[in-house]
CSV table of C-alpha atoms in Angstrom, one decimal:
chain,number,residue,atom,x,y,z
A,1,MET,CA,-0.1,0.0,0.0
A,2,PHE,CA,2.9,2.4,0.8
A,3,VAL,CA,4.4,1.7,-2.7
A,4,VAL,CA,1.1,2.4,-4.4
A,5,PHE,CA,0.5,5.6,-2.3
A,6,ALA,CA,4.1,6.8,-3.1
A,7,ALA,CA,3.7,6.1,-6.8
A,8,THR,CA,0.4,8.0,-6.9
A,9,ILE,CA,1.9,11.1,-5.1
A,10,ILE,CA,5.0,11.1,-7.4
A,11,CYS,CA,2.8,11.0,-10.6
A,12,GLY,CA,0.6,13.7,-9.2
A,13,MET,CA,3.6,15.9,-8.6
A,14,CYS,CA,4.8,15.2,-12.2
A,15,LEU,CA,1.4,15.9,-13.8
A,16,PHE,CA,2.8,18.8,-15.8
A,17,THR,CA,6.3,17.3,-16.2
A,18,SER,CA,7.4,13.8,-16.8
A,19,CYS,CA,4.0,12.1,-16.6
A,20,LYS,CA,2.6,14.5,-19.1
A,21,GLN,CA,5.6,14.3,-21.3
A,22,ASP,CA,4.7,10.8,-22.3
A,23,ASN,CA,1.5,12.0,-23.9
A,24,ILE,CA,3.1,14.6,-26.1
A,25,ASN,CA,4.7,13.5,-29.3
A,26,LEU,CA,6.3,16.6,-30.7
A,27,ASN,CA,8.0,14.8,-33.6
A,28,GLU,CA,4.6,14.1,-35.2
A,29,LYS,CA,2.8,17.3,-34.4
A,30,ILE,CA,5.4,20.1,-34.5
A,31,ILE,CA,6.1,20.2,-38.4
A,32,GLY,CA,4.6,23.2,-39.9
A,33,LYS,CA,4.3,27.0,-39.5
A,34,TRP,CA,3.5,28.7,-36.2
A,35,ILE,CA,3.0,32.3,-35.1
A,36,LEU,CA,3.3,33.7,-31.6
A,37,ALA,CA,-0.2,34.6,-30.4
A,38,GLU,CA,0.0,35.0,-26.6
A,39,THR,CA,2.7,35.9,-24.1
A,40,ASN,CA,2.2,35.4,-20.3
A,41,GLY,CA,-1.6,35.1,-20.7
A,42,ASN,CA,-1.9,38.3,-22.8
A,43,PRO,CA,-2.3,38.7,-26.6
A,44,THR,CA,1.1,39.5,-28.2
A,45,LEU,CA,1.6,42.9,-29.8
A,46,THR,CA,2.2,42.5,-33.5
A,47,ASN,CA,5.6,44.2,-33.3
A,48,ASN,CA,6.7,41.4,-30.9
A,49,LYS,CA,5.5,38.5,-33.0
A,50,TYR,CA,7.5,36.0,-34.8
A,51,VAL,CA,6.8,33.1,-37.2
A,52,ILE,CA,8.7,29.8,-36.7
A,53,THR,CA,8.5,27.0,-39.3
A,54,PHE,CA,9.7,23.5,-38.5
A,55,THR,CA,10.7,21.8,-41.8
A,56,SER,CA,11.8,18.7,-40.0
A,57,ASN,CA,12.7,17.5,-36.5
A,58,THR,CA,16.2,19.0,-36.8
A,59,LYS,CA,15.8,22.0,-39.0
A,60,GLY,CA,13.6,25.1,-39.4
A,61,TYR,CA,13.6,28.8,-39.9
A,62,LEU,CA,12.3,31.9,-38.0
A,63,SER,CA,11.0,35.2,-39.3
A,64,ALA,CA,10.9,38.3,-37.1
A,65,SER,CA,11.6,42.0,-36.9
A,66,LEU,CA,12.4,43.0,-33.3
A,67,SER,CA,13.6,46.3,-32.1
A,68,SER,CA,12.6,45.8,-28.4
A,69,TYR,CA,16.1,44.6,-27.4
A,70,THR,CA,18.2,47.5,-28.7
A,71,GLU,CA,20.6,47.1,-25.8
A,72,ILE,CA,21.8,43.9,-27.6
A,73,SER,CA,20.8,44.3,-31.2
A,74,SER,CA,17.8,45.0,-33.3
A,75,PHE,CA,16.8,41.8,-35.2
A,76,TRP,CA,15.8,41.6,-38.8
A,77,GLY,CA,15.2,37.9,-39.6
A,78,ASP,CA,13.8,37.0,-43.0
A,79,HIS,CA,13.6,33.1,-42.9
A,80,GLN,CA,16.6,32.9,-40.5
A,81,GLU,CA,17.8,29.2,-40.4
A,82,ILE,CA,17.7,27.4,-37.1
A,83,ASP,CA,18.9,24.1,-35.7
A,84,VAL,CA,16.2,22.1,-33.9
A,85,ASP,CA,16.7,19.6,-31.1
A,86,ILE,CA,13.6,17.7,-29.7
A,87,THR,CA,14.0,15.7,-26.5
A,88,GLY,CA,10.9,14.5,-24.8
A,89,ASN,CA,8.6,17.6,-24.5
A,90,MET,CA,11.6,20.0,-24.8
A,91,ILE,CA,12.3,21.9,-28.1
A,92,LYS,CA,15.6,23.6,-28.3
A,93,ASN,CA,16.2,26.1,-31.2
A,94,THR,CA,19.6,27.5,-31.9
A,95,MET,CA,20.0,30.4,-34.3
A,96,VAL,CA,23.3,32.0,-35.2
A,97,VAL,CA,22.5,35.6,-35.9
A,98,ASN,CA,26.1,36.7,-36.7
A,99,GLU,CA,29.6,35.9,-35.8
A,100,HIS,CA,29.1,37.2,-32.3
A,101,LEU,CA,25.5,36.7,-31.4
A,102,THR,CA,23.6,33.4,-31.0
A,103,VAL,CA,20.1,33.0,-29.7
A,104,VAL,CA,18.9,29.9,-28.1
A,105,ASP,CA,15.3,29.1,-27.3
A,106,GLU,CA,14.4,26.3,-24.9
A,107,MET,CA,10.7,25.5,-24.7
A,108,ILE,CA,9.0,23.0,-22.4
A,109,VAL,CA,5.7,22.1,-24.2
A,110,THR,CA,2.8,21.6,-21.9
A,111,SER,CA,0.3,20.9,-24.6
A,112,ILE,CA,0.0,20.7,-28.4
A,113,THR,CA,-2.9,20.1,-30.7
A,114,ASP,CA,-3.3,20.5,-34.5
A,115,THR,CA,-3.9,24.2,-34.1
A,116,GLU,CA,-2.0,25.5,-31.1
A,117,THR,CA,1.0,24.9,-28.9
A,118,LYS,CA,1.5,26.0,-25.3
A,119,GLY,CA,4.6,26.0,-23.2
A,120,ASP,CA,7.2,27.7,-21.0
A,121,LEU,CA,10.0,29.4,-23.0
A,122,LYS,CA,13.5,30.4,-22.0
A,123,ILE,CA,15.4,32.6,-24.3
A,124,LEU,CA,19.1,33.1,-24.1
A,125,TRP,CA,21.1,35.8,-25.9
A,126,ILE,CA,24.7,34.7,-26.1
A,127,VAL,CA,27.5,37.1,-27.3
A,128,ASP,CA,30.9,35.6,-27.8
A,129,ASP,CA,30.0,32.6,-25.6
A,130,THR,CA,28.7,34.7,-22.8
A,131,VAL,CA,25.0,34.9,-21.9
A,132,VAL,CA,24.1,38.5,-21.8
A,133,ARG,CA,20.3,38.3,-21.4
A,134,THR,CA,17.8,35.7,-20.4
A,135,VAL,CA,14.1,36.0,-20.6
A,136,GLU,CA,11.5,33.4,-19.4
A,137,GLU,CA,7.8,33.5,-20.4
A,138,SER,CA,4.8,31.4,-21.0
A,139,ILE,CA,3.6,31.4,-24.6
A,140,ARG,CA,1.0,30.2,-26.9
A,141,THR,CA,1.5,29.8,-30.7
A,142,VAL,CA,-1.1,29.0,-33.3
A,143,ARG,CA,-0.7,27.1,-36.6
A,144,VAL,CA,-0.6,29.2,-39.8
A,145,ASN,CA,-2.0,27.7,-42.9
A,146,GLU,CA,-2.0,30.8,-45.2
A,147,ASP,CA,1.1,32.1,-47.1
A,148,TYR,CA,0.7,35.6,-48.7
A,149,SER,CA,4.3,36.0,-49.9
A,150,ASN,CA,3.4,36.0,-53.5
A,151,ALA,CA,-0.1,37.4,-53.3
A,152,ILE,CA,1.1,40.7,-51.8
A,153,LEU,CA,3.3,41.5,-54.8
A,154,GLY,CA,2.2,44.5,-56.8
A,155,THR,CA,0.9,48.1,-56.1
A,156,TRP,CA,-1.8,48.6,-53.6
A,157,GLU,CA,-3.8,51.7,-52.5
A,158,GLY,CA,-5.7,52.2,-49.4
A,159,GLN,CA,-6.2,53.9,-46.1
A,160,VAL,CA,-6.7,53.3,-42.3
A,161,THR,CA,-10.1,51.6,-41.5
A,162,SER,CA,-9.8,51.9,-37.7
A,163,ASP,CA,-10.0,54.9,-35.3
A,164,ASP,CA,-6.4,54.5,-34.0
A,165,ASP,CA,-3.1,54.0,-35.8
A,166,VAL,CA,0.4,55.1,-35.1
A,167,TYR,CA,1.8,55.0,-38.5
A,168,THR,CA,-0.6,56.8,-40.9
A,169,ASP,CA,-2.7,59.9,-41.0
A,170,GLY,CA,-5.9,58.5,-42.5
A,171,GLN,CA,-5.3,59.7,-46.0
A,172,LEU,CA,-4.7,57.5,-49.1
A,173,HIS,CA,-1.4,55.7,-49.4
A,174,ARG,CA,0.2,53.4,-51.8
A,175,TRP,CA,2.7,50.6,-51.5
A,176,GLN,CA,4.5,48.9,-54.4
A,177,PHE,CA,5.8,45.5,-53.1
A,178,ASN,CA,8.5,44.1,-55.4
A,179,ALA,CA,9.6,40.5,-55.9
A,180,ASP,CA,13.2,41.3,-54.6
A,181,GLY,CA,12.0,42.2,-51.1
A,182,THR,CA,12.1,46.0,-51.6
A,183,TYR,CA,9.1,48.3,-51.7
A,184,VAL,CA,8.3,51.9,-52.7
A,185,TYR,CA,6.0,54.0,-50.6
A,186,PHE,CA,3.9,56.7,-52.2
A,187,ARG,CA,2.2,59.8,-50.7
A,188,HIS,CA,-0.9,61.4,-52.1
A,189,THR,CA,-0.1,65.1,-52.5
A,190,ASP,CA,-2.6,68.0,-52.1
A,191,ASP,CA,-2.8,68.4,-55.9
A,192,GLY,CA,-4.0,64.8,-56.3
A,193,GLN,CA,-0.6,63.3,-57.5
A,194,TRP,CA,1.2,60.2,-56.2
A,195,GLU,CA,4.7,61.0,-55.1
A,196,ASP,CA,7.2,58.3,-54.1
A,197,GLU,CA,9.1,58.8,-50.9
A,198,VAL,CA,12.8,58.5,-51.6
A,199,ASN,CA,14.5,56.3,-48.9
A,200,ALA,CA,18.0,55.2,-48.4
A,201,TYR,CA,16.4,51.7,-48.4
A,202,ALA,CA,13.0,50.1,-47.8
A,203,ASN,CA,12.7,46.5,-47.3
A,204,PHE,CA,9.9,44.0,-46.4
A,205,PHE,CA,9.4,40.3,-45.9
A,206,ILE,CA,6.2,38.3,-45.3
A,207,ASP,CA,6.1,34.8,-43.7
A,208,GLY,CA,2.7,33.3,-43.5
A,209,THR,CA,0.5,36.1,-42.3
A,210,LEU,CA,3.2,38.3,-40.7
A,211,LEU,CA,4.3,41.4,-42.7
A,212,CYS,CA,7.4,43.3,-41.6
A,213,MET,CA,8.8,46.5,-43.1
A,214,ARG,CA,11.9,48.6,-42.3
A,215,TRP,CA,13.2,51.7,-44.0
A,216,LYS,CA,15.7,54.5,-43.6
A,217,ASN,CA,15.1,58.1,-44.9
A,218,THR,CA,17.6,60.1,-46.8
A,219,GLY,CA,19.0,63.4,-45.5
A,220,GLU,CA,19.3,64.2,-41.8
A,221,ASP,CA,17.0,61.5,-40.4
A,222,GLN,CA,19.3,58.4,-40.3
A,223,LYS,CA,17.2,56.5,-37.8
A,224,GLU,CA,16.0,53.0,-39.0
A,225,HIS,CA,12.2,52.7,-38.8
A,226,TYR,CA,10.1,49.6,-38.5
A,227,GLU,CA,6.5,48.6,-39.1
A,228,TRP,CA,4.5,45.5,-38.4
A,229,TRP,CA,1.2,44.1,-39.6
A,230,GLU,CA,-0.7,40.9,-39.8
A,231,LEU,CA,-2.5,40.0,-43.1
A,232,GLU,CA,-6.1,39.0,-42.5
A,233,SER,CA,-6.9,38.3,-46.2
A,234,ILE,CA,-5.9,38.9,-49.8
A,235,GLN,CA,-8.7,38.0,-52.2
A,236,ASN,CA,-10.5,39.4,-55.2
A,237,GLY,CA,-8.2,42.3,-55.5
A,238,GLU,CA,-8.6,43.4,-51.8
A,239,MET,CA,-6.2,43.2,-49.0
A,240,LYS,CA,-6.8,43.7,-45.2
A,241,TRP,CA,-4.2,44.3,-42.5
A,242,LYS,CA,-4.4,44.4,-38.7
A,243,GLY,CA,-2.0,45.2,-36.0
A,244,LEU,CA,-2.3,45.0,-32.2
A,245,ARG,CA,-0.7,48.2,-30.8
A,246,LYS,CA,-0.2,49.7,-27.4
A,247,HIS,CA,-1.0,53.3,-26.3
A,248,GLU,CA,1.5,55.2,-24.1
A,249,ASP,CA,-0.8,54.6,-21.2
A,250,GLY,CA,-0.5,50.8,-21.7
A,251,SER,CA,-3.9,50.2,-23.2
A,252,THR,CA,-4.0,48.2,-26.4
A,253,PHE,CA,-6.0,48.7,-29.6
A,254,THR,CA,-6.2,47.1,-33.0
A,255,ALA,CA,-5.3,49.1,-36.1
A,256,SER,CA,-6.6,48.1,-39.4
A,257,PHE,CA,-5.9,48.9,-43.0
A,258,GLY,CA,-7.8,48.2,-46.2
A,259,MET,CA,-6.4,48.3,-49.7
A,260,THR,CA,-7.3,47.5,-53.3
A,261,ILE,CA,-5.0,46.4,-56.0
A,262,VAL,CA,-3.6,48.9,-58.5
A,263,SER,CA,-1.2,46.6,-60.3
A,264,ASP,CA,-0.5,43.0,-59.7
A,265,SER,CA,2.8,42.7,-61.6
A,266,LYS,CA,4.9,39.8,-60.1
A,267,THR,CA,8.1,40.9,-61.7
A,268,GLN,CA,8.7,44.4,-60.5
A,269,GLN,CA,12.3,45.0,-59.5
């Protein structure tokens, strides 16, 4: 009776660790594309989202544009390769950002279905073999079935469709998304003309539903700017964006943008 009682207690203590690990087969379910949806029980702001794609049990890639960790490095990852190691219910992703910086994610998966994965994540930033930052958080990712990387190519015209937005002024705007990962942004002038904004550079990438843009103006303003959106849909010549933002007071809001196609050339350079 003592042995049975002890075994029951041990299994109860391990409910969310070893006893549960046996019921999670990550090798079968993890393959595919996932986007970060929730962090520590709260919806993740669009500017902090990333898309991770597991192409096999040992390889994958990550796409993200992050400027939150400027004390280490801003990160622009367009399908950045990662090494994957799966042991039990642990997923370890290792990404070599450059010759000095390596980022290691260690996630203990607590549940996984065909549509979502939950777990406890530990992120380590390693600079020249020294851990310079560690972040631990609980996350939820959801599976992404759409891929708008080709559908977005071309020139689109539209305006804000929500009350709040931190990037635009509510007037008409145009974006020309090119196949080489560059884009041209146009402003609608007071005399009704379209004027392209000359930038030192303007790049974008899209992975699944996550759209990330960055640009640097010419002239005195040498700051690098970032913008983040999620694509809700592209169909019948119409495109819809959304983005979860935060006000200065900490409250959140969802910005939305609606566009129609002007030109759908897939070969613009």
